[in-house]
Amino acid sequence: MTVREDRPELADAGRLARKLLGRTVRMARTEDQALRRALLDHLGPDAAYLPTVSSSYPVYEHVNLQVGVDAWLAADPGRTHEVVGITGVRYLQHTEATISDIIQGGPDGSVGSAGIGAPVRVALPCGPQGETHACVSNGIYLVRDGGDRLAIMLLPASFGPRTEVKLQIVAADQGKVEHALREIWRLAQEQSLFRGQVISFGPEILGRGTSTPLNFLPRPNVSRDQIVLPDALLDEIERQVIGVATHSRRLLASGQHLKRGILLHGAPGTGKTHTVSYLLGKLPGVTVIVISGRALGRITEACSVARTLQPAAIVVEDVDLIAEERTARPGQHPLLFQLLNEMEGLNSATDVTFLLTTNRADLLEPALAERPGRVDLAAELPLPDEDARRELLRLYAGRLVLDGVDLDAVIARTGGVAAPFLKELLRRAALLAADADADGEGALRVTDSDVTTALDELLAGRSKLTRAILGSAT
């Protein structure tokens, strides 16, 4: 009997089933490794072994790195790219995944199955009026630069309390990779969205998580006639801050230093913060960094930003609060000494102004005496004298109609008070006038009786704490 050799047998069916299953698994894995396949197609079969350069930056630089990447991509008309998003990997931002890991599968194989999707972009703040800039949150740029192929990954990453943004570049030419990284960072600094802004750093933004946003503040607009100080004192402060900024080139050409430290000290309510606001308004284009509270522990990072974005000013209010406070890291100097060391560490040609304010100069004097040269001008802002109190009353009256008010009597009774006391005095008088003319319209007419009653209330024994809060030594 003749047996046909091509007749299927039960064993053949098993082999065919195994082959079909293997093919199905391979196809599924290939589909699940879409990003790996895209990287291999773009970089070539040896992609996993190509030179790689990776650098980490503070998380607050994410928006500027995005500006740097965009500027670098646009710098050469022959440079083209597409951006692909990374999908299918849980907690990607909590891993130290690299482009090589995606190609090879990573230490646990998780990132090797990454897929391709639309790149995720986050709107990061970049201005005081709610302006934002769209930034890639997890994506890879596939770049064609002439005959070169590059892959650039921009990825914010969190490792416990440490939050940063990682920039990684892969290409066949090691020199090309290093040059691209340097250029992107140079452009990020050159075109920084922080430049010329007034920004306030919270402690989290300076390296302890992302729960506190970076604040962009409007630049103050305080005119000179709103500053009630002795003319000679204000002239000296202006010369040290605004004058150096105005004549910086000639000063440098003459071998004079630009870095300066100005300490404004005096009793509460004498106008230290108001004077700082006036100075900042007279420095358009100067980057201002305001730090206070817990952020003072990150003065090193603040100085680094100021050095990069000079001309810059660093404002530290109530600097006496850090006179004895120590940093979070054991063995370091008190924060005040750290601040003074940072001031000393800046090159003399660095155009950075330190504006410090304090109510307690006595707490600072020993440290400043031990480290001469950090502060160039210590300006004491006095309590307003009679002429100053008269000017403050005129300023705070606004559109009030002062009807027969004996200002000489008010001035005689308010020796030793600060500006907030006089401002509150007129507000209370205005409330009394409003009560007396409940049906009236337009500007309030304040009488001498209104002012006298308001002043009696403020000077009464029961108002002792109120007077202290308002900066009165009376």
GROMACS .gro file of C-alpha atoms in nm:
model
  474
    1MET     CA    1   0.000   0.000   0.000
    2THR     CA    2   0.130   0.346  -0.092
    3VAL     CA    3   0.145   0.616   0.183
    4ARG     CA    4   0.138   0.982   0.079
    5GLU     CA    5   0.425   1.171   0.245
    6ASP     CA    6   0.239   1.506   0.242
    7ARG     CA    7  -0.052   1.372   0.441
    8PRO     CA    8  -0.079   1.572   0.771
    9GLU     CA    9  -0.029   1.388   1.096
   10LEU     CA   10  -0.116   1.475   1.452
   11ALA     CA   11   0.248   1.572   1.529
   12ASP     CA   12   0.245   1.813   1.235
   13ALA     CA   13  -0.058   1.988   1.375
   14GLY     CA   14   0.125   2.045   1.703
   15ARG     CA   15   0.429   2.191   1.529
   16LEU     CA   16   0.212   2.420   1.318
   17ALA     CA   17   0.027   2.540   1.626
   18ARG     CA   18   0.355   2.619   1.802
   19LYS     CA   19   0.486   2.811   1.500
   20LEU     CA   20   0.163   3.008   1.474
   21LEU     CA   21   0.172   3.090   1.842
   22GLY     CA   22   0.537   3.199   1.822
   23ARG     CA   23   0.465   3.422   1.524
   24THR     CA   24   0.168   3.577   1.705
   25VAL     CA   25   0.378   3.643   2.017
   26ARG     CA   26   0.656   3.802   1.812
   27MET     CA   27   0.408   4.024   1.630
   28ALA     CA   28   0.248   4.126   1.958
   29ARG     CA   29   0.584   4.206   2.113
   30THR     CA   30   0.683   4.406   1.808
   31GLU     CA   31   0.361   4.603   1.832
   32ASP     CA   32   0.419   4.655   2.205
   33GLN     CA   33   0.772   4.786   2.135
   34ALA     CA   34   0.672   5.062   1.899
   35LEU     CA   35   0.906   5.318   2.056
   36ARG     CA   36   1.200   5.077   2.051
   37ARG     CA   37   1.135   5.005   1.684
   38ALA     CA   38   1.112   5.379   1.604
   39LEU     CA   39   1.445   5.445   1.777
   40LEU     CA   40   1.614   5.158   1.592
   41ASP     CA   41   1.472   5.278   1.261
   42HIS     CA   42   1.594   5.630   1.333
   43LEU     CA   43   1.935   5.562   1.490
   44GLY     CA   44   2.022   5.232   1.326
   45PRO     CA   45   2.063   4.875   1.454
   46ASP     CA   46   2.351   4.972   1.687
   47ALA     CA   47   2.142   5.239   1.862
   48ALA     CA   48   2.185   5.082   2.205
   49TYR     CA   49   2.563   5.123   2.182
   50LEU     CA   50   2.581   5.480   2.052
   51PRO     CA   51   2.744   5.758   2.258
   52THR     CA   52   2.505   5.908   2.511
   53VAL     CA   53   2.530   6.228   2.713
   54SER     CA   54   2.286   6.301   2.993
   55SER     CA   55   2.261   6.603   3.222
   56SER     CA   56   2.025   6.690   3.508
   57TYR     CA   57   1.902   7.039   3.594
   58PRO     CA   58   1.691   7.193   3.871
   59VAL     CA   59   1.324   7.140   3.800
   60TYR     CA   60   1.260   7.515   3.775
   61GLU     CA   61   1.480   7.518   3.461
   62HIS     CA   62   1.237   7.294   3.271
   63VAL     CA   63   1.071   7.586   3.094
   64ASN     CA   64   1.407   7.731   2.992
   65LEU     CA   65   1.540   7.395   2.870
   66GLN     CA   66   1.234   7.373   2.648
   67VAL     CA   67   1.318   7.717   2.509
   68GLY     CA   68   1.677   7.599   2.452
   69VAL     CA   69   1.570   7.281   2.271
   70ASP     CA   70   1.327   7.475   2.050
   71ALA     CA   71   1.591   7.738   1.969
   72TRP     CA   72   1.854   7.475   1.887
   73LEU     CA   73   1.614   7.289   1.656
   74ALA     CA   74   1.528   7.614   1.476
   75ALA     CA   75   1.889   7.737   1.449
   76ASP     CA   76   1.969   7.537   1.133
   77PRO     CA   77   1.721   7.528   0.841
   78GLY     CA   78   1.851   7.181   0.750
   79ARG     CA   79   1.765   7.043   1.092
   80THR     CA   80   1.430   6.859   1.100
   81HIS     CA   81   1.260   6.663   1.374
   82GLU     CA   82   0.949   6.494   1.503
   83VAL     CA   83   0.845   6.449   1.866
   84VAL     CA   84   0.704   6.121   1.993
   85GLY     CA   85   0.545   6.068   2.330
   86ILE     CA   86   0.634   5.779   2.561
   87THR     CA   87   0.335   5.563   2.655
   88GLY     CA   88   0.275   5.230   2.828
   89VAL     CA   89   0.528   5.282   3.110
   90ARG     CA   90   0.387   5.341   3.456
   91TYR     CA   91   0.565   5.586   3.686
   92LEU     CA   92   0.813   5.676   3.413
   93GLN     CA   93   0.906   5.997   3.593
   94HIS     CA   94   1.006   5.798   3.900
   95THR     CA   95   1.260   5.585   3.713
   96GLU     CA   96   1.606   5.662   3.585
   97ALA     CA   97   1.515   5.532   3.240
   98THR     CA   98   1.745   5.618   2.949
   99ILE     CA   99   1.708   5.594   2.574
  100SER     CA  100   1.937   5.290   2.587
  101ASP     CA  101   1.701   5.129   2.841
  102ILE     CA  102   1.409   5.176   2.603
  103ILE     CA  103   1.604   5.009   2.323
  104GLN     CA  104   1.744   4.724   2.534
  105GLY     CA  105   1.445   4.677   2.759
  106GLY     CA  106   1.588   4.830   3.076
  107PRO     CA  107   1.699   4.647   3.389
  108ASP     CA  108   1.348   4.516   3.458
  109GLY     CA  109   1.220   4.514   3.102
  110SER     CA  110   0.944   4.764   3.179
  111VAL     CA  111   1.054   5.051   2.955
  112GLY     CA  112   1.134   4.819   2.663
  113SER     CA  113   0.762   4.781   2.597
  114ALA     CA  114   0.708   5.157   2.573
  115GLY     CA  115   0.473   5.264   2.299
  116ILE     CA  116   0.435   5.580   2.094
  117GLY     CA  117   0.171   5.841   2.153
  118ALA     CA  118   0.121   6.212   2.137
  119PRO     CA  119   0.385   6.391   2.348
  120VAL     CA  120   0.252   6.516   2.679
  121ARG     CA  121   0.300   6.890   2.721
  122VAL     CA  122   0.252   7.090   3.038
  123ALA     CA  123   0.186   7.462   3.057
  124LEU     CA  124   0.454   7.607   3.284
  125PRO     CA  125   0.429   7.966   3.413
  126CYS     CA  126   0.652   8.226   3.251
  127GLY     CA  127   0.507   8.568   3.338
  128PRO     CA  128   0.321   8.773   3.601
  129GLN     CA  129  -0.005   8.794   3.406
  130GLY     CA  130  -0.063   8.420   3.390
  131GLU     CA  131   0.152   8.364   3.081
  132THR     CA  132   0.254   8.003   3.023
  133HIS     CA  133   0.488   7.813   2.791
  134ALA     CA  134   0.408   7.463   2.661
  135CYS     CA  135   0.683   7.220   2.762
  136VAL     CA  136   0.731   6.854   2.670
  137SER     CA  137   0.683   6.648   2.985
  138ASN     CA  138   0.778   6.306   2.852
  139GLY     CA  139   0.888   6.280   2.493
  140ILE     CA  140   1.172   6.202   2.258
  141TYR     CA  141   1.281   6.422   1.968
  142LEU     CA  142   1.393   6.226   1.661
  143VAL     CA  143   1.626   6.473   1.488
  144ARG     CA  144   1.783   6.470   1.142
  145ASP     CA  145   2.075   6.712   1.130
  146GLY     CA  146   2.221   6.685   0.781
  147GLY     CA  147   2.368   6.336   0.768
  148ASP     CA  148   2.347   6.290   1.146
  149ARG     CA  149   2.067   6.133   1.341
  150LEU     CA  150   2.006   6.229   1.704
  151ALA     CA  151   1.753   6.137   1.970
  152ILE     CA  152   1.683   6.389   2.248
  153MET     CA  153   1.480   6.299   2.555
  154LEU     CA  154   1.338   6.565   2.787
  155LEU     CA  155   1.195   6.417   3.104
  156PRO     CA  156   1.116   6.560   3.451
  157ALA     CA  157   1.213   6.304   3.714
  158SER     CA  158   1.139   6.266   4.085
  159PHE     CA  159   1.348   6.056   4.320
  160GLY     CA  160   1.213   6.096   4.672
  161PRO     CA  161   1.264   6.457   4.780
  162ARG     CA  162   1.484   6.530   4.476
  163THR     CA  163   1.308   6.665   4.167
  164GLU     CA  164   1.492   6.755   3.850
  165VAL     CA  165   1.459   6.760   3.474
  166LYS     CA  166   1.681   6.537   3.263
  167LEU     CA  167   1.809   6.612   2.914
  168GLN     CA  168   1.965   6.318   2.728
  169ILE     CA  169   2.109   6.308   2.376
  170VAL     CA  170   2.212   6.001   2.172
  171ALA     CA  171   2.394   6.005   1.837
  172ALA     CA  172   2.673   5.824   1.652
  173ASP     CA  173   2.921   6.113   1.693
  174GLN     CA  174   3.032   6.174   2.052
  175GLY     CA  175   3.151   6.526   1.969
  176LYS     CA  176   2.819   6.607   1.805
  177VAL     CA  177   2.632   6.491   2.115
  178GLU     CA  178   2.842   6.697   2.355
  179HIS     CA  179   2.823   7.006   2.133
  180ALA     CA  180   2.444   6.978   2.104
  181LEU     CA  181   2.407   6.954   2.483
  182ARG     CA  182   2.627   7.261   2.538
  183GLU     CA  183   2.441   7.461   2.275
  184ILE     CA  184   2.098   7.376   2.412
  185TRP     CA  185   2.200   7.486   2.761
  186ARG     CA  186   2.367   7.801   2.628
  187LEU     CA  187   2.049   7.893   2.441
  188ALA     CA  188   1.840   7.809   2.746
  189GLN     CA  189   2.039   8.059   2.950
  190GLU     CA  190   2.064   8.318   2.675
  191GLN     CA  191   1.688   8.311   2.605
  192SER     CA  192   1.579   8.232   2.961
  193LEU     CA  193   1.219   8.328   3.030
  194PHE     CA  194   1.334   8.438   3.376
  195ARG     CA  195   1.552   8.713   3.231
  196GLY     CA  196   1.423   9.060   3.315
  197GLN     CA  197   1.145   8.921   3.537
  198VAL     CA  198   1.068   8.959   3.905
  199ILE     CA  199   1.049   8.606   4.041
  200SER     CA  200   0.994   8.458   4.381
  201PHE     CA  201   1.142   8.118   4.457
  202GLY     CA  202   0.970   7.890   4.704
  203PRO     CA  203   1.182   7.627   4.882
  204GLU     CA  204   1.024   7.345   4.682
  205ILE     CA  205   1.113   7.506   4.350
  206LEU     CA  206   1.470   7.529   4.466
  207GLY     CA  207   1.496   7.156   4.503
  208ARG     CA  208   1.239   7.003   4.738
  209GLY     CA  209   0.948   6.888   4.526
  210THR     CA  210   0.704   7.063   4.295
  211SER     CA  211   0.406   7.145   4.516
  212THR     CA  212   0.488   7.516   4.535
  213PRO     CA  213   0.482   7.698   4.201
  214LEU     CA  214   0.739   7.943   4.081
  215ASN     CA  215   0.590   8.288   4.124
  216PHE     CA  216   0.630   8.562   3.867
  217LEU     CA  217   0.558   8.899   4.026
  218PRO     CA  218   0.469   9.227   3.856
  219ARG     CA  219   0.751   9.479   3.869
  220PRO     CA  220   0.669   9.744   4.131
  221ASN     CA  221   0.577  10.090   4.011
  222VAL     CA  222   0.657  10.336   4.289
  223SER     CA  223   0.741  10.695   4.199
  224ARG     CA  224   1.007  10.898   4.378
  225ASP     CA  225   0.753  11.137   4.527
  226GLN     CA  226   0.599  10.838   4.706
  227ILE     CA  227   0.925  10.782   4.895
  228VAL     CA  228   0.937  11.006   5.200
  229LEU     CA  229   1.299  10.997   5.315
  230PRO     CA  230   1.564  11.263   5.369
  231ASP     CA  231   1.685  11.372   5.026
  232ALA     CA  232   2.052  11.308   5.100
  233LEU     CA  233   1.979  10.954   5.220
  234LEU     CA  234   1.767  10.864   4.918
  235ASP     CA  235   2.028  11.015   4.685
  236GLU     CA  236   2.296  10.793   4.840
  237ILE     CA  237   2.083  10.479   4.807
  238GLU     CA  238   1.996  10.562   4.446
  239ARG     CA  239   2.360  10.621   4.361
  240GLN     CA  240   2.466  10.282   4.497
  241VAL     CA  241   2.190  10.089   4.319
  242ILE     CA  242   2.067  10.282   4.016
  243GLY     CA  243   2.386  10.478   3.957
  244VAL     CA  244   2.605  10.167   3.938
  245ALA     CA  245   2.358  10.005   3.699
  246THR     CA  246   2.352  10.315   3.477
  247HIS     CA  247   2.730  10.356   3.460
  248SER     CA  248   2.830   9.987   3.475
  249ARG     CA  249   3.036   9.991   3.153
  250ARG     CA  250   3.243  10.293   3.244
  251LEU     CA  251   3.294  10.165   3.597
  252LEU     CA  252   3.422   9.831   3.467
  253ALA     CA  253   3.646  10.004   3.215
  254SER     CA  254   3.790  10.203   3.504
  255GLY     CA  255   3.862   9.894   3.712
  256GLN     CA  256   3.574   9.943   3.958
  257HIS     CA  257   3.354   9.658   4.085
  258LEU     CA  258   2.984   9.626   4.008
  259LYS     CA  259   2.877   9.380   4.274
  260ARG     CA  260   2.722   9.565   4.564
  261GLY     CA  261   2.534   9.496   4.884
  262ILE     CA  262   2.290   9.746   5.033
  263LEU     CA  263   2.141   9.699   5.378
  264LEU     CA  264   1.832   9.905   5.461
  265HIS     CA  265   1.771   9.903   5.835
  266GLY     CA  266   1.547  10.087   6.073
  267ALA     CA  267   1.241  10.056   6.291
  268PRO     CA  268   0.935   9.874   6.152
  269GLY     CA  269   0.729  10.091   5.919
  270THR     CA  270   1.008  10.326   5.812
  271GLY     CA  271   0.971  10.231   5.444
  272LYS     CA  272   1.236   9.967   5.379
  273THR     CA  273   1.017   9.743   5.162
  274HIS     CA  274   0.864  10.050   4.994
  275THR     CA  275   1.211  10.178   4.909
  276VAL     CA  276   1.312   9.840   4.766
  277SER     CA  277   0.999   9.848   4.549
  278TYR     CA  278   1.093  10.192   4.421
  279LEU     CA  279   1.446  10.078   4.335
  280LEU     CA  280   1.322   9.769   4.149
  281GLY     CA  281   1.088   9.985   3.945
  282LYS     CA  282   1.385  10.198   3.839
  283LEU     CA  283   1.575   9.892   3.712
  284PRO     CA  284   1.379   9.776   3.407
  285GLY     CA  285   1.530   9.472   3.242
  286VAL     CA  286   1.711   9.366   3.559
  287THR     CA  287   1.624   9.015   3.677
  288VAL     CA  288   1.501   9.023   4.036
  289ILE     CA  289   1.499   8.722   4.266
  290VAL     CA  290   1.301   8.756   4.588
  291ILE     CA  291   1.372   8.500   4.858
  292SER     CA  292   1.232   8.474   5.206
  293GLY     CA  293   1.126   8.221   5.467
  294ARG     CA  294   1.237   7.863   5.407
  295ALA     CA  295   1.370   7.953   5.064
  296LEU     CA  296   1.658   8.133   5.234
  297GLY     CA  297   1.815   7.791   5.280
  298ARG     CA  298   1.859   7.781   4.901
  299ILE     CA  299   2.055   8.103   4.869
  300THR     CA  300   2.325   7.921   4.671
  301GLU     CA  301   2.083   7.831   4.393
  302ALA     CA  302   1.938   8.183   4.393
  303CYS     CA  303   2.287   8.330   4.351
  304SER     CA  304   2.356   8.087   4.066
  305VAL     CA  305   2.044   8.205   3.882
  306ALA     CA  306   2.136   8.569   3.944
  307ARG     CA  307   2.490   8.513   3.815
  308THR     CA  308   2.354   8.354   3.498
  309LEU     CA  309   2.093   8.623   3.432
  310GLN     CA  310   2.288   8.935   3.532
  311PRO     CA  311   2.228   9.220   3.557
  312ALA     CA  312   2.029   9.092   3.850
  313ALA     CA  313   1.917   9.182   4.200
  314ILE     CA  314   1.858   8.951   4.495
  315VAL     CA  315   1.614   9.080   4.755
  316VAL     CA  316   1.635   8.930   5.103
  317GLU     CA  317   1.381   9.081   5.340
  318ASP     CA  318   1.410   9.053   5.719
  319VAL     CA  319   1.759   8.911   5.688
  320ASP     CA  320   1.792   8.916   6.066
  321LEU     CA  321   1.562   8.613   6.078
  322ILE     CA  322   1.847   8.398   5.947
  323ALA     CA  323   2.117   8.546   6.170
  324GLU     CA  324   2.118   8.239   6.397
  325GLU     CA  325   1.922   7.987   6.191
  326ARG     CA  326   2.127   7.700   6.054
  327THR     CA  327   2.087   7.520   5.726
  328ALA     CA  328   1.916   7.186   5.689
  329ARG     CA  329   2.250   7.013   5.629
  330PRO     CA  330   2.452   6.947   5.948
  331GLY     CA  331   2.791   7.110   5.974
  332GLN     CA  332   2.714   7.409   5.757
  333HIS     CA  333   2.737   7.773   5.866
  334PRO     CA  334   2.435   7.968   5.981
  335LEU     CA  335   2.233   8.090   5.687
  336LEU     CA  336   2.352   8.446   5.737
  337PHE     CA  337   2.713   8.339   5.702
  338GLN     CA  338   2.620   8.134   5.396
  339LEU     CA  339   2.457   8.441   5.242
  340LEU     CA  340   2.765   8.651   5.314
  341ASN     CA  341   2.990   8.383   5.168
  342GLU     CA  342   2.782   8.377   4.849
  343MET     CA  343   2.809   8.756   4.826
  344GLU     CA  344   3.186   8.731   4.860
  345GLY     CA  345   3.209   8.443   4.611
  346LEU     CA  346   3.070   8.641   4.321
  347ASN     CA  347   3.327   8.796   4.091
  348SER     CA  348   3.368   9.170   4.146
  349ALA     CA  349   3.266   9.233   3.785
  350THR     CA  350   2.939   9.046   3.835
  351ASP     CA  351   2.649   9.289   3.800
  352VAL     CA  352   2.443   9.163   4.093
  353THR     CA  353   2.286   9.382   4.361
  354PHE     CA  354   2.198   9.242   4.702
  355LEU     CA  355   1.916   9.438   4.866
  356LEU     CA  356   1.881   9.336   5.230
  357THR     CA  357   1.635   9.471   5.484
  358THR     CA  358   1.618   9.430   5.860
  359ASN     CA  359   1.457   9.574   6.171
  360ARG     CA  360   1.744   9.444   6.384
  361ALA     CA  361   2.076   9.568   6.253
  362ASP     CA  362   2.228   9.488   6.592
  363LEU     CA  363   2.194   9.116   6.517
  364LEU     CA  364   2.382   9.156   6.190
  365GLU     CA  365   2.658   9.397   6.285
  366PRO     CA  366   2.900   9.139   6.434
  367ALA     CA  367   2.879   8.913   6.126
  368LEU     CA  368   2.915   9.208   5.889
  369ALA     CA  369   3.213   9.342   6.083
  370GLU     CA  370   3.384   9.002   6.063
  371ARG     CA  371   3.333   8.993   5.687
  372PRO     CA  372   3.397   9.343   5.554
  373GLY     CA  373   3.322   9.421   5.193
  374ARG     CA  374   2.999   9.226   5.160
  375VAL     CA  375   2.780   9.529   5.230
  376ASP     CA  376   2.883   9.857   5.069
  377LEU     CA  377   2.611  10.073   5.220
  378ALA     CA  378   2.417  10.034   5.545
  379ALA     CA  379   2.143  10.295   5.526
  380GLU     CA  380   1.933  10.364   5.834
  381LEU     CA  381   1.582  10.474   5.748
  382PRO     CA  382   1.464  10.705   6.028
  383LEU     CA  383   1.120  10.751   6.173
  384PRO     CA  384   0.956  11.047   5.996
  385ASP     CA  385   1.029  11.390   6.138
  386GLU     CA  386   0.773  11.672   6.134
  387ASP     CA  387   0.828  11.762   5.768
  388ALA     CA  388   0.815  11.396   5.668
  389ARG     CA  389   0.492  11.338   5.865
  390ARG     CA  390   0.332  11.636   5.690
  391GLU     CA  391   0.435  11.493   5.352
  392LEU     CA  392   0.304  11.149   5.446
  393LEU     CA  393  -0.032  11.291   5.548
  394ARG     CA  394  -0.054  11.467   5.213
  395LEU     CA  395   0.038  11.146   5.033
  396TYR     CA  396  -0.205  10.923   5.222
  397ALA     CA  397  -0.494  11.168   5.203
  398GLY     CA  398  -0.543  11.067   4.842
  399ARG     CA  399  -0.874  11.214   4.723
  400LEU     CA  400  -1.004  11.289   5.072
  401VAL     CA  401  -1.119  11.648   5.126
  402LEU     CA  402  -0.954  11.767   5.446
  403ASP     CA  403  -1.201  12.028   5.570
  404GLY     CA  404  -1.039  12.256   5.828
  405VAL     CA  405  -0.807  11.985   5.959
  406ASP     CA  406  -0.535  12.129   6.182
  407LEU     CA  407  -0.237  11.938   6.046
  408ASP     CA  408   0.004  12.119   6.280
  409ALA     CA  409  -0.184  11.976   6.578
  410VAL     CA  410  -0.179  11.628   6.429
  411ILE     CA  411   0.193  11.649   6.360
  412ALA     CA  412   0.259  11.774   6.714
  413ARG     CA  413   0.080  11.472   6.863
  414THR     CA  414   0.238  11.207   6.640
  415GLY     CA  415   0.607  11.229   6.718
  416GLY     CA  416   0.775  10.887   6.697
  417VAL     CA  417   0.514  10.722   6.476
  418ALA     CA  418   0.587  10.542   6.149
  419ALA     CA  419   0.415  10.579   5.814
  420PRO     CA  420   0.159  10.295   5.867
  421PHE     CA  421   0.028  10.477   6.176
  422LEU     CA  422  -0.048  10.792   5.974
  423LYS     CA  423  -0.205  10.588   5.696
  424GLU     CA  424  -0.437  10.415   5.942
  425LEU     CA  425  -0.515  10.748   6.111
  426LEU     CA  426  -0.655  10.893   5.789
  427ARG     CA  427  -0.846  10.573   5.708
  428ARG     CA  428  -1.017  10.581   6.049
  429ALA     CA  429  -1.100  10.946   6.006
  430ALA     CA  430  -1.248  10.865   5.665
  431LEU     CA  431  -1.466  10.592   5.820
  432LEU     CA  432  -1.595  10.840   6.077
  433ALA     CA  433  -1.673  11.086   5.797
  434ALA     CA  434  -1.854  10.816   5.603
  435ASP     CA  435  -2.068  10.726   5.905
  436ALA     CA  436  -2.159  11.091   5.953
  437ASP     CA  437  -2.258  11.130   5.586
  438ALA     CA  438  -2.407  10.790   5.509
  439ASP     CA  439  -2.623  10.921   5.222
  440GLY     CA  440  -2.354  11.129   5.058
  441GLU     CA  441  -2.173  11.059   4.733
  442GLY     CA  442  -1.830  11.130   4.589
  443ALA     CA  443  -1.511  11.204   4.780
  444LEU     CA  444  -1.537  11.198   5.158
  445ARG     CA  445  -1.506  11.527   5.346
  446VAL     CA  446  -1.299  11.473   5.660
  447THR     CA  447  -1.327  11.730   5.936
  448ASP     CA  448  -1.086  11.822   6.212
  449SER     CA  449  -1.320  11.648   6.456
  450ASP     CA  450  -1.295  11.324   6.258
  451VAL     CA  451  -0.916  11.332   6.264
  452THR     CA  452  -0.902  11.426   6.632
  453THR     CA  453  -1.138  11.142   6.730
  454ALA     CA  454  -0.942  10.890   6.523
  455LEU     CA  455  -0.614  11.008   6.674
  456ASP     CA  456  -0.756  10.989   7.029
  457GLU     CA  457  -0.857  10.626   6.962
  458LEU     CA  458  -0.513  10.532   6.836
  459LEU     CA  459  -0.335  10.701   7.126
  460ALA     CA  460  -0.566  10.554   7.390
  461GLY     CA  461  -0.424  10.304   7.635
  462ARG     CA  462  -0.634  10.021   7.493
  463SER     CA  463  -0.461  10.068   7.155
  464LYS     CA  464  -0.109  10.001   7.282
  465LEU     CA  465  -0.070   9.683   7.080
  466THR     CA  466  -0.226   9.844   6.772
  467ARG     CA  467   0.025  10.128   6.794
  468ALA     CA  468   0.313   9.880   6.820
  469ILE     CA  469   0.185   9.688   6.517
  470LEU     CA  470   0.160  10.015   6.323
  471GLY     CA  471   0.519  10.103   6.406
  472SER     CA  472   0.465  10.370   6.669
  473ALA     CA  473   0.723  10.437   6.935
  474THR     CA  474   0.483  10.678   7.113
   0.00000   0.00000   0.00000
